[in-house]
Coordinates of C-alpha atoms in Angstrom, one line a residue:
X453 CA 50.4 43.6 31.2
X454 CA 50.2 45.6 28.6
X455 CA 46.9 45.4 25.7
X456 CA 47.4 47.8 22.7
X457 CA 44.3 47.7 20.7
X458 CA 42.8 49.2 17.7
X459 CA 39.4 48.6 18.4
X460 CA 37.5 50.1 21.4
X461 CA 35.7 46.8 22.8
X462 CA 37.7 44.1 22.4
X463 CA 35.8 40.8 21.8
X464 CA 37.1 37.4 22.2
X465 CA 39.9 36.3 20.2
X466 CA 41.9 34.0 17.8
X467 CA 45.7 34.2 19.7
X468 CA 48.7 33.3 19.0
X469 CA 52.0 34.0 21.3
X470 CA 55.6 34.8 20.7
X471 CA 58.4 36.5 21.1
X472 CA 58.0 38.2 17.5
X473 CA 61.6 39.6 17.6
X474 CA 61.9 41.3 14.2
X475 CA 57.9 40.6 13.0
X476 CA 60.1 38.7 10.1
X477 CA 58.7 36.4 7.3
X478 CA 58.4 34.0 9.4
X479 CA 56.5 34.9 12.0
X480 CA 54.4 37.0 9.3
X481 CA 52.6 33.2 8.4
X482 CA 51.6 32.7 11.6
X483 CA 50.2 36.1 12.3
X484 CA 48.4 35.6 8.6
X485 CA 46.9 32.6 10.0
X486 CA 45.9 33.4 13.3
X487 CA 44.1 36.9 10.6
X488 CA 42.1 34.1 8.4
X489 CA 41.4 32.6 11.8
X490 CA 39.8 35.1 13.8
X491 CA 38.0 37.1 10.7
X492 CA 36.0 34.3 9.3
X493 CA 34.6 33.4 13.1
X494 CA 34.0 36.9 14.1
X495 CA 36.5 37.5 16.2
X496 CA 39.7 40.0 17.3
X497 CA 42.9 38.6 16.1
X498 CA 45.8 38.7 19.1
X499 CA 49.5 38.7 19.4
X500 CA 50.1 37.7 23.3
X501 CA 53.6 38.9 23.2
X502 CA 56.5 40.5 25.8
X503 CA 57.9 43.4 26.6
X504 CA 61.2 41.9 27.2
X505 CA 63.1 39.7 26.0
X506 CA 62.5 36.3 27.7
X507 CA 66.0 35.2 27.9
X508 CA 66.8 38.6 29.6
X509 CA 65.4 36.8 32.7
X510 CA 66.1 33.4 31.7
X511 CA 69.5 33.6 30.7
X512 CA 71.0 37.6 30.7
X513 CA 74.4 36.5 30.5
X514 CA 73.3 35.1 26.5
X515 CA 70.6 38.2 26.3
X516 CA 70.4 39.4 22.4
X517 CA 70.3 42.6 21.1
X518 CA 66.5 42.9 19.6
X519 CA 65.7 43.7 16.0
X520 CA 62.8 45.7 17.1
X521 CA 61.9 48.3 19.8
X522 CA 58.8 47.1 21.8
X523 CA 57.1 50.4 19.8
X524 CA 58.2 49.1 16.7
X525 CA 57.3 45.5 17.2
X526 CA 53.7 46.8 18.0
X527 CA 53.9 49.3 15.5
X528 CA 54.9 46.4 12.9
X529 CA 52.0 44.0 14.7
X530 CA 49.7 46.4 13.6
X531 CA 50.4 47.1 9.6
X532 CA 50.7 43.2 9.4
X533 CA 46.4 43.2 10.8
X534 CA 46.1 42.5 14.2
X535 CA 43.7 43.7 16.0
X536 CA 45.5 43.4 19.5
X537 CA 49.1 43.2 20.6
X538 CA 49.0 41.9 24.3
X539 CA 52.3 43.1 26.2
X540 CA 53.5 40.6 29.4
X541 CA 55.8 41.7 30.8
X542 CA 58.1 38.4 31.7
X543 CA 59.4 38.3 35.3
X544 CA 60.7 35.6 37.3
X545 CA 57.0 34.5 38.5
X546 CA 56.0 34.5 34.8
X547 CA 59.5 32.6 34.1
X548 CA 57.6 30.6 37.0
X549 CA 54.1 29.4 35.8
X550 CA 53.5 26.3 34.4
X551 CA 51.7 25.8 30.3
X552 CA 48.6 24.5 32.4
X553 CA 48.4 27.9 35.0
X554 CA 49.1 30.7 31.6
X555 CA 46.9 28.7 29.3
X556 CA 44.3 29.0 32.0
X557 CA 45.0 31.8 33.9
X558 CA 46.4 34.9 31.2
X559 CA 44.4 33.2 27.9
X560 CA 41.4 31.9 28.5
X561 CA 40.4 33.8 31.6
X562 CA 42.1 37.6 31.3
X563 CA 42.3 37.3 27.3
X564 CA 39.1 35.4 26.8
X565 CA 41.1 33.1 23.9
X566 CA 38.7 31.0 21.7
X567 CA 41.3 29.2 19.2
X568 CA 45.4 29.6 19.9
X569 CA 47.3 29.3 17.3
X570 CA 51.0 27.9 17.7
X571 CA 53.4 26.3 16.1
X572 CA 53.7 22.3 16.7
X573 CA 57.8 23.0 18.0
X574 CA 56.6 25.8 20.4
X575 CA 57.3 24.9 24.1
X576 CA 54.4 26.7 26.7
X577 CA 55.3 27.4 30.2
X578 CA 57.9 26.9 32.5
X579 CA 57.2 22.7 31.7
X580 CA 58.1 23.8 28.5
X581 CA 54.7 21.8 27.6
X582 CA 54.5 20.8 23.3
X583 CA 51.9 21.1 21.0
X584 CA 50.2 18.1 22.3
X585 CA 49.9 19.1 25.7
X586 CA 48.7 22.4 25.2
X587 CA 46.1 21.0 23.0
X588 CA 44.8 18.7 25.6
X589 CA 45.1 21.7 28.2
X590 CA 42.9 23.2 25.2
X591 CA 39.6 21.3 26.0
X592 CA 40.2 20.7 29.1
X593 CA 38.8 24.9 29.4
X594 CA 37.6 25.5 26.2
X595 CA 40.4 26.8 23.8
X596 CA 41.0 24.6 20.6
X597 CA 44.7 25.1 19.7
X598 CA 45.7 24.3 16.5
X599 CA 48.7 23.4 14.9
X600 CA 50.9 26.3 12.7
X601 CA 52.4 24.6 9.3
X602 CA 56.3 25.8 9.2
X603 CA 57.3 28.3 5.3
X604 CA 58.7 24.6 4.5
X605 CA 62.9 23.8 5.5
X606 CA 64.5 25.7 2.1
X607 CA 62.3 29.2 3.6
X608 CA 63.4 28.4 7.4
X609 CA 63.4 32.3 9.4
X610 CA 64.7 32.3 12.0
X611 CA 64.9 35.7 14.4
X612 CA 68.6 34.4 15.4
X613 CA 69.7 33.9 12.1
X614 CA 69.0 37.2 10.9
X615 CA 71.1 39.0 13.8
X616 CA 73.7 37.3 12.8
X617 CA 73.1 38.1 8.7
X618 CA 73.3 42.2 10.4
X619 CA 76.1 41.3 12.4
X620 CA 78.4 40.0 9.4
X621 CA 77.1 43.0 7.8
X622 CA 74.7 40.8 5.3
X623 CA 72.4 43.0 4.2
X624 CA 71.2 41.7 1.2
X625 CA 70.7 37.9 3.5
X626 CA 68.7 40.1 6.9
X627 CA 66.4 42.0 4.3
X628 CA 65.0 38.9 2.2
X629 CA 64.3 37.5 5.6
X630 CA 62.7 39.9 7.4
X631 CA 60.4 40.9 4.2
X632 CA 61.7 44.6 4.5
X633 CA 64.4 46.8 5.0
X634 CA 66.1 46.4 8.3
X635 CA 66.0 49.8 9.8
X636 CA 67.7 51.8 13.1
X637 CA 65.1 55.0 14.0
X638 CA 67.7 57.4 16.5
X639 CA 67.6 60.8 18.0
X640 CA 70.0 63.2 16.5
X641 CA 72.6 64.4 18.9
X642 CA 75.4 66.6 19.1
X643 CA 78.6 65.3 17.6
X644 CA 82.2 66.0 16.8
X645 CA 81.4 68.5 13.3
X646 CA 83.5 66.4 11.2
X647 CA 82.8 65.4 8.9
X648 CA 80.6 69.0 7.7
X649 CA 84.9 70.2 7.6
X650 CA 85.2 67.1 5.3
X651 CA 82.9 68.3 3.3
X652 CA 79.9 65.0 4.5
X653 CA 77.7 67.4 7.3
X654 CA 76.2 63.6 9.7
X655 CA 73.3 63.6 11.9
X656 CA 74.9 61.3 14.8
X657 CA 72.2 59.3 16.2
X658 CA 71.6 57.8 19.4
X659 CA 69.6 54.8 20.2
X660 CA 67.7 52.5 22.6
X661 CA 70.9 50.8 24.1
X662 CA 69.3 47.1 23.8
X663 CA 68.5 47.9 19.8
X664 CA 70.9 45.8 17.9
X665 CA 73.3 47.9 15.5
X666 CA 75.1 46.4 13.0
X667 CA 78.5 44.8 12.2
X668 CA 80.8 48.2 11.7
X669 CA 81.2 49.9 8.4
X670 CA 79.3 51.9 5.9
X671 CA 75.8 51.4 4.7
X672 CA 73.5 52.8 1.7
X673 CA 70.4 54.3 3.3
X674 CA 67.5 55.8 2.5
X675 CA 65.9 57.9 5.6
X676 CA 62.8 60.1 6.0
X677 CA 64.0 62.7 4.5
X678 CA 66.5 61.3 1.5
X679 CA 68.8 59.3 0.6
X680 CA 72.6 58.7 2.3
X681 CA 75.2 56.8 3.2
X682 CA 75.6 55.6 6.8
X683 CA 79.1 54.9 8.9
X684 CA 78.7 52.7 11.8
X685 CA 82.1 52.4 13.8
X686 CA 85.0 53.8 16.5
X687 CA 86.1 56.8 13.3
X688 CA 89.4 55.2 13.8
X689 CA 91.5 58.2 11.7
X690 CA 89.7 60.4 13.6
X691 CA 90.7 59.2 16.5
X692 CA 87.0 58.3 18.6
X693 CA 88.3 55.7 21.0
X694 CA 86.1 53.5 22.5
X695 CA 83.2 55.8 21.5
X696 CA 80.9 53.5 19.1
X697 CA 78.8 55.8 16.5
X698 CA 76.4 56.0 14.4
X699 CA 76.3 58.4 11.3
X700 CA 74.3 59.8 8.1
X701 CA 74.9 61.6 5.9
X702 CA 71.7 62.7 3.6
X703 CA 72.8 63.3 0.1
X704 CA 71.7 66.5 -0.8
X705 CA 69.5 67.8 2.0
X706 CA 70.8 71.2 4.1
X707 CA 68.4 71.3 7.1
X708 CA 69.3 70.8 10.9
X709 CA 68.2 67.6 12.0
X710 CA 69.7 68.4 15.1
X711 CA 66.7 66.6 18.1
X712 CA 64.9 65.0 15.0
X713 CA 63.4 61.4 15.4
X714 CA 65.1 59.5 11.7
X715 CA 64.6 56.4 10.5
X716 CA 67.0 54.5 7.6
X717 CA 66.3 51.9 6.4
X718 CA 69.7 49.9 5.0
X719 CA 69.7 49.1 1.5
X720 CA 72.8 47.7 0.9
X721 CA 76.5 47.7 2.1
X722 CA 79.2 49.3 0.9
X723 CA 82.1 48.2 2.5
X724 CA 84.0 47.2 6.3
X725 CA 85.6 50.2 8.9
X726 CA 88.6 51.8 7.3
X727 CA 91.5 53.4 8.6
X728 CA 93.3 56.1 6.3
X729 CA 96.2 58.0 7.1
X730 CA 95.0 61.0 6.1
X731 CA 91.6 63.0 5.9
X732 CA 92.3 63.4 2.3
X733 CA 92.2 60.0 2.0
X734 CA 89.5 59.5 3.7
X735 CA 87.4 62.2 2.2
X736 CA 88.6 60.4 -0.8
X737 CA 87.1 57.8 0.2
X738 CA 84.0 59.6 1.1
X739 CA 83.2 60.3 -2.1
X740 CA 83.4 56.9 -3.4
X741 CA 80.9 56.1 -1.3
X742 CA 79.0 59.0 -2.6
X743 CA 79.6 57.8 -6.5
X744 CA 78.8 53.8 -5.7
X745 CA 75.6 54.9 -3.1
X746 CA 74.2 57.3 -6.2
X747 CA 74.5 54.5 -9.2
X748 CA 72.7 52.3 -6.6
X749 CA 69.9 55.4 -6.4
X750 CA 69.9 55.5 -10.0
X751 CA 69.3 51.7 -10.9
X752 CA 66.5 51.9 -8.4
X753 CA 65.0 54.7 -10.4
X754 CA 65.2 52.8 -13.5
X755 CA 64.0 49.6 -11.8
X756 CA 60.5 51.9 -11.0
X757 CA 59.6 53.0 -14.6

């Protein structure tokens, strides 16, 4: 168990539990209720989550790529106002723990949870106990179990739905469900230098293996160093083989980024991946991509005035 806390001294708490991949709008709706209840009672607000996705243990063959890495998830939870994030390693032993034992041993004894906020459709423990059973268990060990309402049918949000949107290039849809722009972070590593030869030098990013990388294609992005255009794919025109690349060209930026961490927010899908019959044709497409991006930049500037 790893506890990441804003406060030096941990207090009794109001908590919720879940995977929280992406910390999307639905998640933040739950977090708001936890934070409000904790403040009202003078307690800490706590999220109990997992360092690894439960499906990695339960069904590794369908383990999804993640919207957020462990570090990114913690940062988003803290930015939402949560006092403590408790990261559990989801192991075979934890997977076999029944709901009552989990609530008693982990939530009550180790974390001093006074109130547990969960959705009415949540399931806890190996025996998959729902809200009514958890409320009954809570009464016997001194934890008030509160139900958390949903955003509403028209506002239903899930991490799975967001993954599907990104996998088909629906950046607008994914960002709307997230409540922020989906981002990719990576370390800039050596590349083939072909972008520089075309007049569009790129930073080649290496991201964590479990991080979801959206559909191959070109995107308009915002980086730590300014706006730019991102290309994800196999670079068929340049015969990149089976190696998928993540490359970003930052507009009006000439400094070297090699070895640095770069954060990219995906703002718009531009086009799918294409194979061109010549480098000249590829260069022409890059010019068109840049033109579209700069038009979007101008539009954003007008809308901010």
